[in-house]
Coordinates of C-alpha atoms in Angstrom, one line a residue:
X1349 CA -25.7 -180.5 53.2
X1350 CA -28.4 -182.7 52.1
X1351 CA -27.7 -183.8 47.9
X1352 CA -30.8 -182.8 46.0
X1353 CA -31.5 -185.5 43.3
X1354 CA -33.4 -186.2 40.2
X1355 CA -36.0 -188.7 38.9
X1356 CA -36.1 -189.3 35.5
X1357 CA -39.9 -190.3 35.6
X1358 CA -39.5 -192.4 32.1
X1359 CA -37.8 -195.1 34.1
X1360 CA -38.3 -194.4 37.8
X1361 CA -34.3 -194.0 38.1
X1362 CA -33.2 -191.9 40.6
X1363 CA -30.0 -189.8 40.3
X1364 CA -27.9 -187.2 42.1
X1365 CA -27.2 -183.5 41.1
X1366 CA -24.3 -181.6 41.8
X1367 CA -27.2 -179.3 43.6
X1368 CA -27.2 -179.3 47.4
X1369 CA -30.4 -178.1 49.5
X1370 CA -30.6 -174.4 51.1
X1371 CA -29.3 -174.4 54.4
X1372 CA -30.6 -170.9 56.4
X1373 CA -27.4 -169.2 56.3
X1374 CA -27.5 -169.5 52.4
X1375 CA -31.0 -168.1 52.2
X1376 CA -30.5 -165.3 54.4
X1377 CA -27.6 -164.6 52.1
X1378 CA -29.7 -164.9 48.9
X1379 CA -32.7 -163.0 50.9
X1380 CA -30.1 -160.3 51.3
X1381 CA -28.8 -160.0 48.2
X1382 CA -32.7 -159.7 46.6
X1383 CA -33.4 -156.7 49.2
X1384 CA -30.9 -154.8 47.5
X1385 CA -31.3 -155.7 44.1
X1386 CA -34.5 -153.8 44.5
X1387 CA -32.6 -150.3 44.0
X1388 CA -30.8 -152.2 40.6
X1389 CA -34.3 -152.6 39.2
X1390 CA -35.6 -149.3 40.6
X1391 CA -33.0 -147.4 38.9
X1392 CA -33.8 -149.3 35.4
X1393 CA -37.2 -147.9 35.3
X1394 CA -39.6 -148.6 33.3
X1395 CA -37.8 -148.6 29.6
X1396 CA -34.5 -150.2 31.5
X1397 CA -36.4 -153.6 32.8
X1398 CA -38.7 -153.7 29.0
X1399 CA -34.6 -153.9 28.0
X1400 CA -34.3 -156.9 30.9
X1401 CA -37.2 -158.9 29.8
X1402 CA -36.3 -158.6 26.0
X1403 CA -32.5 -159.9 27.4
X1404 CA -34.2 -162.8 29.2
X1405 CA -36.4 -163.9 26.5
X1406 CA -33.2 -164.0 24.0
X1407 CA -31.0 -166.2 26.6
X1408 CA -33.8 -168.5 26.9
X1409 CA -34.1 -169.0 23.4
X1410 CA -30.7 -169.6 23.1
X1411 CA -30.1 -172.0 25.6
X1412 CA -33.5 -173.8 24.0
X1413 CA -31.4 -177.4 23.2
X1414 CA -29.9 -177.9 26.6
X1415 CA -32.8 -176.6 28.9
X1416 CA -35.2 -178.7 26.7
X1417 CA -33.2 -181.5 27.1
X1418 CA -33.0 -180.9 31.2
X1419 CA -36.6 -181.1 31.3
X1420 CA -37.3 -184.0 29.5
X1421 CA -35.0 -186.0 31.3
X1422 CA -36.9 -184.5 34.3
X1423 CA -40.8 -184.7 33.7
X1424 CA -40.7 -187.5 30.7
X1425 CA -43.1 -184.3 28.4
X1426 CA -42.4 -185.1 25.2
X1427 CA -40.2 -183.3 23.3
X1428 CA -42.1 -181.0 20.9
X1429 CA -44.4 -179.9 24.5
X1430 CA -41.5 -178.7 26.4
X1431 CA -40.0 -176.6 22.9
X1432 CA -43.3 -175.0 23.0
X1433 CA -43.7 -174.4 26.4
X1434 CA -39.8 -172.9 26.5
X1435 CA -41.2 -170.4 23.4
X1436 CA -44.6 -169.5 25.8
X1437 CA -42.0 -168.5 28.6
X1438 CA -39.9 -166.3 26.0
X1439 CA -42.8 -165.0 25.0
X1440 CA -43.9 -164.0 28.7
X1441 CA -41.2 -162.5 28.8
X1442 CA -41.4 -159.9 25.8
X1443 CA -44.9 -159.3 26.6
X1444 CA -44.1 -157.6 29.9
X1445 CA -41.6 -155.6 28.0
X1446 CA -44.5 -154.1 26.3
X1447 CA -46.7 -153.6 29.5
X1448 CA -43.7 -151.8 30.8
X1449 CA -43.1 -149.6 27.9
X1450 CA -47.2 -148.5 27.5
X1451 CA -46.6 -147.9 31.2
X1452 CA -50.9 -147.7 31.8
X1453 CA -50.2 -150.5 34.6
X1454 CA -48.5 -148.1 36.8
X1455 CA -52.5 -146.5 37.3
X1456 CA -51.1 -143.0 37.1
X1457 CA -53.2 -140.3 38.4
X1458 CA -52.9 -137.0 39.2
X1459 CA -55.1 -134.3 41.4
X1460 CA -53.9 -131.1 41.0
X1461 CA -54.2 -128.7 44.1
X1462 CA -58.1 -127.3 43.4
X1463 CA -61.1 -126.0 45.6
X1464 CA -63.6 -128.6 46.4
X1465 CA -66.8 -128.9 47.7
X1466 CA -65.0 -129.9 50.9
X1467 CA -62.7 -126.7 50.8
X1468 CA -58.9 -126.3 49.3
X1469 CA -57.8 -129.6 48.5
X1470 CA -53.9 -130.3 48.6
X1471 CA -52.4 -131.8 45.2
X1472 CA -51.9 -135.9 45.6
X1473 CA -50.0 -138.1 42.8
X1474 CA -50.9 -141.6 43.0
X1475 CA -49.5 -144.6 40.9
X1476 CA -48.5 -148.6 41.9
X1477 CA -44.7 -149.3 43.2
X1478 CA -42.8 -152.4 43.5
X1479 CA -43.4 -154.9 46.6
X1480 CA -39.7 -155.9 47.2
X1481 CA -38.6 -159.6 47.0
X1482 CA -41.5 -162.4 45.6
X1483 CA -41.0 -166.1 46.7
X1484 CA -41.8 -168.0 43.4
X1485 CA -42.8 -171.4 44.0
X1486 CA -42.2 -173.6 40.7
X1487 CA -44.7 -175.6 39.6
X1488 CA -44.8 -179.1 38.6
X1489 CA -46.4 -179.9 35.7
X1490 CA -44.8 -176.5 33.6
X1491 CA -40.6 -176.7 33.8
X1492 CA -41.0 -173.6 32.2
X1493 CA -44.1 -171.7 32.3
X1494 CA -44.9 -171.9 35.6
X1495 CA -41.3 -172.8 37.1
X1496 CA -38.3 -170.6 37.3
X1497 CA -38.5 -169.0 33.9
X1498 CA -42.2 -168.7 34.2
X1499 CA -44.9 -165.9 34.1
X1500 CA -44.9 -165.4 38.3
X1501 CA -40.7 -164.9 37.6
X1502 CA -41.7 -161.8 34.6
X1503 CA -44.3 -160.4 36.1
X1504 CA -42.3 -159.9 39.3
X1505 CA -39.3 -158.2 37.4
X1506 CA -41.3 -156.3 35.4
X1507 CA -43.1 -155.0 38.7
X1508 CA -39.5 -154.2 40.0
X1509 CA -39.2 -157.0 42.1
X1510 CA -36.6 -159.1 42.9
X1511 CA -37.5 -163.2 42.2
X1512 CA -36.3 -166.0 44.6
X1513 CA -37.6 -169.1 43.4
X1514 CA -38.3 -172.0 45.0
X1515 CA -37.4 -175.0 42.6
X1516 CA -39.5 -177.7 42.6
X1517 CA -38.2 -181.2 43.3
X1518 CA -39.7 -182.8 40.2
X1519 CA -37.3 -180.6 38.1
X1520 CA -34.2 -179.0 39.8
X1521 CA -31.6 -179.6 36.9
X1522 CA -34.1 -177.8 34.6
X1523 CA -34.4 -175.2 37.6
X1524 CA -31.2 -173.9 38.0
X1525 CA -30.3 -174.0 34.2
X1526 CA -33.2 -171.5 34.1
X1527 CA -32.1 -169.4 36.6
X1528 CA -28.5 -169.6 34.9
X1529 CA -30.3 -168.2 31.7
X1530 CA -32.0 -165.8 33.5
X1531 CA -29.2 -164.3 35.2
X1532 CA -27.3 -164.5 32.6
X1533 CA -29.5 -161.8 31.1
X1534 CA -29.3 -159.9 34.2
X1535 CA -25.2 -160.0 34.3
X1536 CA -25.3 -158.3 30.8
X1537 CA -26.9 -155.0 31.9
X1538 CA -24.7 -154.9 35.0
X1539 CA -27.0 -156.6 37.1
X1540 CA -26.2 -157.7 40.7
X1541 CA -26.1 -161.2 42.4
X1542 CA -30.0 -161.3 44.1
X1543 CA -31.9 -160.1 41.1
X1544 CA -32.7 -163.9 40.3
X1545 CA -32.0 -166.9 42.8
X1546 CA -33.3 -170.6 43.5
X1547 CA -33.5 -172.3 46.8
X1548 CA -33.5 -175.7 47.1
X1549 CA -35.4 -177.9 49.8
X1550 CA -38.5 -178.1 51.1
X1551 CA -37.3 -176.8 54.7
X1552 CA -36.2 -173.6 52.3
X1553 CA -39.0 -172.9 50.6
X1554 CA -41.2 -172.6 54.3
X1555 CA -38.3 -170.2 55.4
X1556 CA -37.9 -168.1 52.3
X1557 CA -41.6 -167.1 52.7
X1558 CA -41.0 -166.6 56.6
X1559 CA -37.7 -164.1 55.9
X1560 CA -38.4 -161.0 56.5
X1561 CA -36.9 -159.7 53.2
X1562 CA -39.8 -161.6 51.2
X1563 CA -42.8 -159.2 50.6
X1564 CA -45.5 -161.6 48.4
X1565 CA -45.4 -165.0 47.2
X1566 CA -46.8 -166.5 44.1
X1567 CA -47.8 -170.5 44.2
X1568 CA -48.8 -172.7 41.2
X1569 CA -49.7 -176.1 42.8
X1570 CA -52.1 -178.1 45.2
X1571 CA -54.3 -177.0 48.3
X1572 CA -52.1 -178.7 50.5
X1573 CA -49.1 -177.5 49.4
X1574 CA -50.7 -173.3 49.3
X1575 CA -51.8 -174.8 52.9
X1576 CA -48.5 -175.5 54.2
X1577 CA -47.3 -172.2 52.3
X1578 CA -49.8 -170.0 54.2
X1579 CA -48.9 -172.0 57.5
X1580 CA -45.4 -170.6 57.1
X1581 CA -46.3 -167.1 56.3
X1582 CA -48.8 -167.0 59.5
X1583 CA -45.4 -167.5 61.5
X1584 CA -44.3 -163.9 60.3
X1585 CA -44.8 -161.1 62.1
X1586 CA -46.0 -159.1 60.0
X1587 CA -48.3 -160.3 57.3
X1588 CA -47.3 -160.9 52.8
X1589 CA -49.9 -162.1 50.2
X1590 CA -50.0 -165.5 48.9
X1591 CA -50.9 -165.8 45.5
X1592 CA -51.9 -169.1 44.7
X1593 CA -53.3 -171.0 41.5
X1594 CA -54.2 -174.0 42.5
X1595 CA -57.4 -177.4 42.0
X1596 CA -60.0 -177.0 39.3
X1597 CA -62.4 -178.9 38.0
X1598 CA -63.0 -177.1 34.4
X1599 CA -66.5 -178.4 33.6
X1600 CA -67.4 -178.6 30.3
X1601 CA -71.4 -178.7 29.1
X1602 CA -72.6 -180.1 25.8
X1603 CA -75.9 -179.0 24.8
X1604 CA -78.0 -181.5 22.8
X1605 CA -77.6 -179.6 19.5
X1606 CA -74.2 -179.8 19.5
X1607 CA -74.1 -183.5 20.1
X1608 CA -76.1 -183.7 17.5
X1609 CA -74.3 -181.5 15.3
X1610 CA -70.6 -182.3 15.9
X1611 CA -70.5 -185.5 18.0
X1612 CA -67.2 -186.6 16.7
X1613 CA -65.4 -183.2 16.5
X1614 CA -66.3 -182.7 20.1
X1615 CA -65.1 -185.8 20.9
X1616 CA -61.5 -185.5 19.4
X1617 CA -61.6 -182.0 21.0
X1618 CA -62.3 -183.4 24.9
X1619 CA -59.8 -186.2 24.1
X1620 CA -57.1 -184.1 23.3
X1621 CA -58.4 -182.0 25.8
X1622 CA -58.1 -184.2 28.9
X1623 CA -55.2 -186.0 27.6
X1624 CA -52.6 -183.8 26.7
X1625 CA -49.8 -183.5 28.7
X1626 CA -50.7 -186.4 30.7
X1627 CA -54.2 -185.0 31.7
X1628 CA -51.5 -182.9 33.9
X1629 CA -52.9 -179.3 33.5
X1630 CA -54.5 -177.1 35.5
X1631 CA -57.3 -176.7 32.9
X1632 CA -58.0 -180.1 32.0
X1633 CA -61.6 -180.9 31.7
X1634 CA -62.6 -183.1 34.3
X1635 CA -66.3 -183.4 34.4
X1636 CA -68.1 -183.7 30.5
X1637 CA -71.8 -183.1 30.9
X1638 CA -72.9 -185.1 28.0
X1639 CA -77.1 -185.5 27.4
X1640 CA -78.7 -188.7 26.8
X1641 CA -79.8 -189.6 23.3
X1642 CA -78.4 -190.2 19.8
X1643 CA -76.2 -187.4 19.5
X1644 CA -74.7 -187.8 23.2
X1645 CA -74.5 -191.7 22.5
X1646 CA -72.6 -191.3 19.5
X1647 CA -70.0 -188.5 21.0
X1648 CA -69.1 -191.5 24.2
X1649 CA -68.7 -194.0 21.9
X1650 CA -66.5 -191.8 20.0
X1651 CA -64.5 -190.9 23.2
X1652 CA -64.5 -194.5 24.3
X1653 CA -62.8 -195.8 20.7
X1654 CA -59.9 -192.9 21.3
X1655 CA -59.1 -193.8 24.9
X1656 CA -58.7 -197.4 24.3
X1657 CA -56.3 -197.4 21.3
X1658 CA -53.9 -194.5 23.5
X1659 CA -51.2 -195.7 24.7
X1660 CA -49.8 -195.2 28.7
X1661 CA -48.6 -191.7 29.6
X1662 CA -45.6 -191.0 31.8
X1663 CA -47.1 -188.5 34.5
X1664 CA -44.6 -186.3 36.2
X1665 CA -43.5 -188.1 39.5
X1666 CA -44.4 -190.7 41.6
X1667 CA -46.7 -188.7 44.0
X1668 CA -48.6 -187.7 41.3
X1669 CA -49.1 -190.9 40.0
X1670 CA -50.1 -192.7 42.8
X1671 CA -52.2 -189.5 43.9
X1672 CA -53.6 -190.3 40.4
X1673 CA -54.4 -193.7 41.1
X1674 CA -55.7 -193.7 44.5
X1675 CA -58.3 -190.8 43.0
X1676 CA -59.7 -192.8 40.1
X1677 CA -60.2 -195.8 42.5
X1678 CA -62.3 -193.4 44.8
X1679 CA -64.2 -192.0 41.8
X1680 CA -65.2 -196.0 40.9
X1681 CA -66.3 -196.8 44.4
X1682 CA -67.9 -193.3 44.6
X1683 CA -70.5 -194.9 41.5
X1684 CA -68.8 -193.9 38.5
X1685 CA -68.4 -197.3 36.3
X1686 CA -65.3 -197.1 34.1
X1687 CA -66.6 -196.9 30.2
X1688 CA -63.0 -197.2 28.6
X1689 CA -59.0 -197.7 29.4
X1690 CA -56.1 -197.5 27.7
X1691 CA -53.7 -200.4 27.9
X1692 CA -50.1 -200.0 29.8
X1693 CA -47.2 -201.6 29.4
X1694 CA -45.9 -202.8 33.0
X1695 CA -43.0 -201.4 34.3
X1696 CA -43.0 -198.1 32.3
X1697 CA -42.1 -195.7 35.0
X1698 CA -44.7 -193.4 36.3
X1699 CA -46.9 -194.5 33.4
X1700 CA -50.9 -194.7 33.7
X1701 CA -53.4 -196.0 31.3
X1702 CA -55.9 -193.2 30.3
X1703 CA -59.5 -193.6 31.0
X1704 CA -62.9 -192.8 30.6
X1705 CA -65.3 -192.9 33.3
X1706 CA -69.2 -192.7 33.2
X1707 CA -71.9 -191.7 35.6
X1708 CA -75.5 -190.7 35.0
X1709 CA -76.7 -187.7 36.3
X1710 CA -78.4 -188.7 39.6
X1711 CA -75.3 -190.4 40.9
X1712 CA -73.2 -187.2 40.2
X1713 CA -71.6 -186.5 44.1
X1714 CA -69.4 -184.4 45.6
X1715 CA -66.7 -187.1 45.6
X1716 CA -67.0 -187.7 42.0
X1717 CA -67.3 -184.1 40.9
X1718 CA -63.8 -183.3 41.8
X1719 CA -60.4 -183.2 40.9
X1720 CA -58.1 -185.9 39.7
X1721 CA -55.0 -184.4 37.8
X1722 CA -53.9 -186.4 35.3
X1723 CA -55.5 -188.6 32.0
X1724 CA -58.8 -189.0 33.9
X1725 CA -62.6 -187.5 32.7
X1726 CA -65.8 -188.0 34.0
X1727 CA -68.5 -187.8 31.7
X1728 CA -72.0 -187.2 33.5
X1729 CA -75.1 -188.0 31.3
X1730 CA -77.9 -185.7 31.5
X1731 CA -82.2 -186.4 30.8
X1732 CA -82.3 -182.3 29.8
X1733 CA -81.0 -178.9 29.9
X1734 CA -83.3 -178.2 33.1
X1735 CA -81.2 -180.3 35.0
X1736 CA -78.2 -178.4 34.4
X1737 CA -78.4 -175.6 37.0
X1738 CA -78.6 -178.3 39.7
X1739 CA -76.2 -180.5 39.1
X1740 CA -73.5 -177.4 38.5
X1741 CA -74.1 -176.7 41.7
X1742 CA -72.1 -180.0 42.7
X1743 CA -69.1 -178.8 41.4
X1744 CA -66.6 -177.1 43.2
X1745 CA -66.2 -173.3 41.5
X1746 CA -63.0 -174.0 38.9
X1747 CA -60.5 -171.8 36.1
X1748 CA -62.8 -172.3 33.6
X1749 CA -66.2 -173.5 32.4
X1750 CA -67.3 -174.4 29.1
X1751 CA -70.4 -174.6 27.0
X1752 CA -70.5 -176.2 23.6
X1753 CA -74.0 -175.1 21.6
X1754 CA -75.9 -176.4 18.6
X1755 CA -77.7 -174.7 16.0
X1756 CA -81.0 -175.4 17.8
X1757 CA -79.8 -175.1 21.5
X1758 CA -82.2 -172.4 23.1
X1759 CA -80.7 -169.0 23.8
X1760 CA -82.0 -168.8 27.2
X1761 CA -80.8 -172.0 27.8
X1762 CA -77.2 -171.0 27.1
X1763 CA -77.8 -167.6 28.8
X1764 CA -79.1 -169.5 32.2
X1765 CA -75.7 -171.5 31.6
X1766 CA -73.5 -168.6 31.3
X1767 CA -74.9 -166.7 34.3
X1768 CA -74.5 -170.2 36.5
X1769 CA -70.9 -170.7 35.1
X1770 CA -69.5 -166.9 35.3
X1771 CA -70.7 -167.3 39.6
X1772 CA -68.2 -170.5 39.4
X1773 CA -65.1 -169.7 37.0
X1774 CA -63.0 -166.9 36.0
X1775 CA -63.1 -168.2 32.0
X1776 CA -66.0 -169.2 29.9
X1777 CA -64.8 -171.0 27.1
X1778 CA -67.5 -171.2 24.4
X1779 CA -67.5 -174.1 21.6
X1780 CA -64.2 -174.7 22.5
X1781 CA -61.8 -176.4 25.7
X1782 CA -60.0 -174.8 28.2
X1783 CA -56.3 -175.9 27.5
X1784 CA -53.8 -173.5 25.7
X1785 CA -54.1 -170.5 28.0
X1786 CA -53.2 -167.4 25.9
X1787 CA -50.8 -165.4 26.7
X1788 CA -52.4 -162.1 26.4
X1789 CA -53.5 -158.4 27.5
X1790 CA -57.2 -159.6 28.0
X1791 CA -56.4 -162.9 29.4
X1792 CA -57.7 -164.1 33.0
X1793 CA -56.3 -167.2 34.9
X1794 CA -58.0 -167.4 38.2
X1795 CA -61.3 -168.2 39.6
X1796 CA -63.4 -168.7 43.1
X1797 CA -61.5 -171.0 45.8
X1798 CA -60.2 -173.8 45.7
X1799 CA -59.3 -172.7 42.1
X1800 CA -57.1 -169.8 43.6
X1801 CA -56.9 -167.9 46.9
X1802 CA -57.5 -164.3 45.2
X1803 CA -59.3 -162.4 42.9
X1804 CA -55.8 -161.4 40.4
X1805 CA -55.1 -163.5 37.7
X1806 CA -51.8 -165.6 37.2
X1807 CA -51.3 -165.3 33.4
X1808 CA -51.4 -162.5 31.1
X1809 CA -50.4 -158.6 31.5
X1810 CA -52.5 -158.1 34.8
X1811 CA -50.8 -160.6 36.8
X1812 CA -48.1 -157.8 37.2
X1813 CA -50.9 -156.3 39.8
X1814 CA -50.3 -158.7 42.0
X1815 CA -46.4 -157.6 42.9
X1816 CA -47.4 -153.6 43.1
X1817 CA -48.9 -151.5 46.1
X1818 CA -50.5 -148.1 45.5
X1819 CA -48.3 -144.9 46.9
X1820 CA -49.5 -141.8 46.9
X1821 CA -47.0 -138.3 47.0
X1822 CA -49.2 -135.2 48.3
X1823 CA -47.6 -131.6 48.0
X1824 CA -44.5 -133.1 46.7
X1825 CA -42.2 -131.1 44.8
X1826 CA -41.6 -132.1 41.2
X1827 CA -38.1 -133.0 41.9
X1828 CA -39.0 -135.8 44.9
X1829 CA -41.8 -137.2 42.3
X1830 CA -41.4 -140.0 39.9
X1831 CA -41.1 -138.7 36.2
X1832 CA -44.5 -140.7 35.4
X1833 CA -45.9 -138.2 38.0
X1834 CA -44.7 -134.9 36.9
X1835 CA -46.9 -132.5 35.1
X1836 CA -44.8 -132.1 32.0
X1837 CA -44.6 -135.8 31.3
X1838 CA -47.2 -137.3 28.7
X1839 CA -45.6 -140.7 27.7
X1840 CA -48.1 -143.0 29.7
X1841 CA -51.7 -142.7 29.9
X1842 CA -52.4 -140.8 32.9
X1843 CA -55.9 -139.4 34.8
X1844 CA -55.3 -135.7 35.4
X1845 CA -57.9 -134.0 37.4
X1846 CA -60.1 -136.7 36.8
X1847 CA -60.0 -137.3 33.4
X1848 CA -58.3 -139.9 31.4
X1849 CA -55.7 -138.7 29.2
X1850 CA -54.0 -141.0 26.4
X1851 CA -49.9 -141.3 26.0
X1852 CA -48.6 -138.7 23.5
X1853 CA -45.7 -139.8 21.4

């Protein structure tokens, strides 16, 4: 068996793990032992797996010093990022405990047997069921949000469904701590083997989403990689959704007012903004449209002063930063002129100077209006609002879009704006930048390819849709039905006959 390593990216160093890759007989056994933790989970119902995700959340929590240690070694994020990004996966986790306990996204509906326009019409019982086992495919840039402990891992227990994850090379250490914690949790409540697993190796994550056992998987990563994914899945006989997250642009407009108005606050705001993290989220504002004149002058120049007194950031792995690289080169010979860069101490690791690069609007192309993940932000300079619509059009359609307004920005203007952005994006962020997704029951993370593959959203209460298929029960008896579906049960919201009828205590 092939010794899965470690790179600390702080240093470059590479070092072995007492982790060994997946070989097929030890999927099939882990894809086994998922299949039948599905009746485990079933028989929690609803109130039983609110009790799971409460249990998960705690072990998390108190595992926080070692698992944040793991993934700094791992992904050189600083310290205070990763404690908060441990507390948003905790937090994930309790908030699926309350979806589960108000019970609404179970769509419960009921048609009692009636005469219709159509003649007698049989009594049918409808509400969403679990998928069976979800592939989870960690995600780089998150060790905990997105990666074992993260929002695709709750949302498919919640559902009812069984998690395999695959663990992504740039963490594995932080991987299987997390799936330690997690099953921990699980192992409490009497929970068996296969409720929670990680696979390791690329070779295992293209045959955990080829096993016939797997009935969905959930991606947070690149086109190529949901590509390779989807390649895998074609193989099967019988088709599973891919849900992938995956490139985005995130443009961000700055109307003249606001220039005017709040030059420098804007321009601390996209700083922090396309910085954080490394420039390594999958909301980082790439593309700045910034209009010409005093107020759009003064907000560069204040962007140019911040990115050349940073320092070098550590991004996440060596592919990334030479993906990094390669990208902003292209972006220069493409026509945009670097306006500022960071300095970098040589020899640093995977460390990259951030920078600041400048193109006016007319030389705006395809090539430059596209993704490059990490510290790196185009700002496009703009001669009037008219010329908006147009050059939007360039950009590929992206999680987010933002538009930053002044006191005297014209309404229609922004209206025009919002109508071309809500076609492109799943997120309109107004006066404001699209980092620090909230984790919430209104929140949506998704937008139009290449930003994701599907219409569901990968953060907030409704991503639990994504691991739940309708079934529908017609002249059951009570006994056979689910107690959600029974007549004398009034606990969820429910639509009986047709009309929508609120939980009662």
């Amino acid at each position: 068996m092939n010794v899965v390593s470690t790179v600390d990216p702080r240093d470059g160093q590479r070092r072995a793990t007492d982790l060994t890759e997946t070989d097929e007989s030890r999927l099939d056994v882990v894809a086994g032992q998922a299949s039948r933790a599905t009746h485990w989970l079933a028989g929690l119902g609803r109130l039983g797996r609110a009790e799971l995700m409460d249990a998960v959340a705690a072990s998390l929590q108190a595992r926080r010093v070692d698992l944040v240690a793991a993934a700094e070694a791992e992904t050189g994020l600083a310290h205070a990022r990763l404690d908060s990004e441990l507390t948003r996966a905790a937090v994930q986790f309790r908030m699926f405990g309350d979806v589960l306990r108000d019970g609404a996204y179970i769509e419960a509906a009921i048609d009692h047997a009636a005469d219709t326009p159509l003649g007698p019409g049989p009594d049918v019982r409808r509400m969403l069921v679990p998928l069976g086992p979800v592939a989870v495919f960690g995600a780089s840039n998150f060790p905990f949000a997105f990666s074992v402990a993260g929002g695709d891992t709750a949302a498919a227990l919640a559902a009812g469904c069984p998690a395999v994850l695959k663990a992504h090379p740039s963490h594995p250490v932080t991987s299987h701590a997390s799936a330690a914690a997690i099953f921990s949790a699980v192992r409490d409540l009497g929970g068996p083997e296969g409720v929670i697993a990680a696979v390791y190796g690329e070779q295992a994550g293209r045959s955990l989403v080829r096993h016939p056992a797997v009935r969905a998987a959930a991606l947070t990563g690149s086109v190529n990689a949901a590509r390779a994914i989807q390649a895998a899945i074609d193989e099967r006989p019988d088709p599973i959704p891919l849900y992938a997250e995956l490139s985005s642009v995130n443009p961000i407009v700055v109307l003249p007012g606001a220039a005017v108005d709040r030059a420098e606050e804007i321009a601390e705001g996209l700083f922090a903004s396309f910085t954080a993290s490394g420039g390594q989220l999958c909301t980082k504002p790439g593309l700045a449209f910034v209009p010409a004149g005093r107020g759009g002058d003064q907000l560069v120049d204040a962007l140019r002063q911040r990115v050349v007194s940073s320092g070098g950031t550590i991004l996440l792995n060596e592919r990334i930063r030479d993906a990094f690289e390669s990208r902003a080169t292209e972006f220069e010979r493409a026509g945009a002129r670097v306006s500022a860069r960071a300095q970098v101490d040589p020899g640093t690791g995977f460390a990259v100077a951030p920078r600041l690069l400048e193109v006016e609007l007319p030389g705006l192309t395809t090539e430059i209006a596209d993704e490059c993940f990490g510290p790196l932000m185009v700002v496009v300079r703009y001669p009037d609002a008219a010329a908006l619509d147009a050059a939007l059009d360039a950009v590929p359609p992206s999680l987010t879009g933002s538009v930053h307004r002044g006191p005297e920005d014209d309404g229609d203007v922004v209206r025009r704006l919002v109508d071309v952005l809500s076609a492109r994006a799943g997120r309109i962020v107004f006066d404001g930048y699209p980092t620090g997704v909230r984790v919430s029951w209104a929140q949506h993370h998704g937008g139009p390819w290449p930003s994701t593959n599907a219409v569901h959203t990968s953060v907030g209460a409704t991503s639990i849709r994504r691991f739940l298929r309708p079934l529908a029960w017609q002249d059951a008896p009570a006994w056979v039905l689910p107690e959600e579906l029974r007549d004398d049960y009034t606990a969820i919201p429910r639509r009986v006959d047709g009309r929508l009828t609120p939980a009662v205590e």
